[in-house]
Amino acid sequence: TISMTSYINTSLAHISQRHKLKRFDTPASPDILRRMSTDTSRTLDAAEKQAYMTAVGMLGYIRKVRCDIEYSTSLVASRLQTPTSYNMECVLRIFGYLSTTPSIGRKFTGEGILRGFSDADFGNTPDGRSYTGILVMLGGSAVLSRSRKQTVVTTATTDSELLALAALTRGIEETTTTLSDLGISIQTPIDMYC
């Protein structure tokens, strides 16, 4: 099992020096995307922006092992240029969630079956772009997860799903190359679910 319990606890201690953390059962509220797209809260000043960027950097490191915070971290990371007080609330919620689940990690089994999953929403942002999510699993354990806004505006759900499938293909290529370098053989063909 790979976990970041020590780093998470250190990060929580750092964040707690400046902010009072509430505990949460989920890393984000169900309406986070809608609220971020209609956010009119106060823009953070320079010192607050620096603290925001530091906190998001910590989350970016943690999400390498914690795919449960991937989507919410992706959203707050997209607001680094002009973060608002609501964006900081979202960051603090993620840390509040981590405070309830610091020891969750990724457990790897010896099974060499690689599977990939992709999904996309369709134009669910103010600029019309979709979000792509991918997950690559080895023997039932997540080895790669990503959630990113697509770089183009698509005109149909099928188009956004195909972009997600292309992202998954790249993720599987990266994963198989890394595993091959580590001497881990993968059974082929590789199942991909969209």
Short mmCIF file of N, CA and C in Angstrom, two decimals, residues 27-28 59-78 94 97-98 106 131-135 144-149:
data_model
loop_
_atom_site.label_atom_id
_atom_site.label_comp_id
_atom_site.label_asym_id
_atom_site.label_seq_id
_atom_site.Cartn_x
_atom_site.Cartn_y
_atom_site.Cartn_z
N PRO A 27 -14.77 15.43 -0.47
CA PRO A 27 -13.82 16.50 -0.77
C PRO A 27 -14.45 17.75 -1.39
N ALA A 28 -15.67 17.64 -1.89
CA ALA A 28 -16.31 18.79 -2.53
C ALA A 28 -17.81 18.72 -2.37
N LEU A 59 -2.00 19.95 -2.42
CA LEU A 59 -3.04 19.04 -2.91
C LEU A 59 -2.62 18.36 -4.21
N GLY A 60 -1.93 19.10 -5.07
CA GLY A 60 -1.46 18.51 -6.32
C GLY A 60 -0.51 17.35 -6.08
N TYR A 61 0.30 17.46 -5.05
CA TYR A 61 1.22 16.37 -4.70
C TYR A 61 0.45 15.20 -4.10
N ILE A 62 -0.49 15.50 -3.21
CA ILE A 62 -1.26 14.45 -2.54
C ILE A 62 -2.11 13.66 -3.54
N ARG A 63 -2.66 14.34 -4.55
CA ARG A 63 -3.57 13.65 -5.47
C ARG A 63 -2.87 12.59 -6.31
N LYS A 64 -1.55 12.56 -6.30
CA LYS A 64 -0.84 11.50 -7.02
C LYS A 64 -1.16 10.12 -6.44
N VAL A 65 -1.49 10.11 -5.15
CA VAL A 65 -1.83 8.86 -4.48
C VAL A 65 -3.31 8.79 -4.14
N ARG A 66 -3.96 9.94 -4.05
CA ARG A 66 -5.35 10.01 -3.61
C ARG A 66 -6.26 10.42 -4.77
N CYS A 67 -6.72 9.46 -5.55
CA CYS A 67 -7.59 9.79 -6.69
C CYS A 67 -8.96 10.29 -6.23
N ASP A 68 -9.30 10.13 -4.95
CA ASP A 68 -10.58 10.62 -4.45
C ASP A 68 -10.63 12.15 -4.38
N ILE A 69 -9.48 12.82 -4.45
CA ILE A 69 -9.48 14.29 -4.45
C ILE A 69 -9.09 14.85 -5.81
N GLU A 70 -8.96 14.00 -6.82
CA GLU A 70 -8.49 14.42 -8.14
C GLU A 70 -9.38 15.51 -8.76
N TYR A 71 -10.68 15.28 -8.81
CA TYR A 71 -11.59 16.21 -9.47
C TYR A 71 -11.64 17.56 -8.76
N SER A 72 -11.83 17.52 -7.45
CA SER A 72 -11.93 18.78 -6.71
C SER A 72 -10.61 19.55 -6.74
N THR A 73 -9.49 18.84 -6.69
CA THR A 73 -8.18 19.50 -6.78
C THR A 73 -7.99 20.11 -8.17
N SER A 74 -8.43 19.42 -9.19
CA SER A 74 -8.35 19.95 -10.55
C SER A 74 -9.12 21.26 -10.67
N LEU A 75 -10.29 21.32 -10.06
CA LEU A 75 -11.10 22.54 -10.11
C LEU A 75 -10.42 23.71 -9.40
N VAL A 76 -9.90 23.48 -8.19
CA VAL A 76 -9.27 24.59 -7.47
C VAL A 76 -7.96 25.00 -8.13
N ALA A 77 -7.28 24.05 -8.77
CA ALA A 77 -6.04 24.38 -9.48
C ALA A 77 -6.30 25.24 -10.70
N SER A 78 -7.49 25.14 -11.26
CA SER A 78 -7.82 25.95 -12.44
C SER A 78 -8.08 27.41 -12.09
N ILE A 94 -11.37 20.45 1.00
CA ILE A 94 -10.58 19.28 0.62
C ILE A 94 -9.67 18.86 1.79
N TYR A 97 -11.65 17.21 4.43
CA TYR A 97 -11.91 15.82 4.06
C TYR A 97 -10.67 14.96 4.33
N LEU A 98 -9.50 15.47 3.95
CA LEU A 98 -8.26 14.72 4.19
C LEU A 98 -8.03 14.50 5.68
N ARG A 106 -3.16 3.74 -1.99
CA ARG A 106 -3.39 2.82 -3.10
C ARG A 106 -2.75 1.49 -2.76
N TYR A 131 -15.16 18.32 -19.17
CA TYR A 131 -14.13 17.74 -18.32
C TYR A 131 -13.95 16.28 -18.69
N THR A 132 -12.70 15.83 -18.69
CA THR A 132 -12.34 14.44 -18.93
C THR A 132 -11.83 13.84 -17.64
N GLY A 133 -12.26 12.63 -17.36
CA GLY A 133 -11.72 11.88 -16.24
C GLY A 133 -11.24 10.53 -16.73
N ILE A 134 -10.03 10.13 -16.31
CA ILE A 134 -9.54 8.80 -16.68
C ILE A 134 -9.03 8.09 -15.43
N LEU A 135 -9.10 6.79 -15.47
CA LEU A 135 -8.61 5.95 -14.39
C LEU A 135 -7.99 4.71 -15.02
N LEU A 144 -3.16 5.24 -12.13
CA LEU A 144 -3.16 6.55 -12.75
C LEU A 144 -4.58 7.09 -12.74
N SER A 145 -4.72 8.33 -12.33
CA SER A 145 -6.03 8.98 -12.40
C SER A 145 -5.80 10.43 -12.78
N ARG A 146 -6.69 10.95 -13.61
CA ARG A 146 -6.59 12.34 -14.03
C ARG A 146 -7.99 12.91 -14.24
N SER A 147 -8.11 14.18 -13.96
CA SER A 147 -9.33 14.92 -14.26
C SER A 147 -8.90 16.27 -14.78
N ARG A 148 -9.25 16.56 -16.04
CA ARG A 148 -8.80 17.81 -16.65
C ARG A 148 -9.89 18.37 -17.56
N LYS A 149 -9.86 19.70 -17.68
CA LYS A 149 -10.75 20.35 -18.62
C LYS A 149 -10.19 20.11 -20.03
#
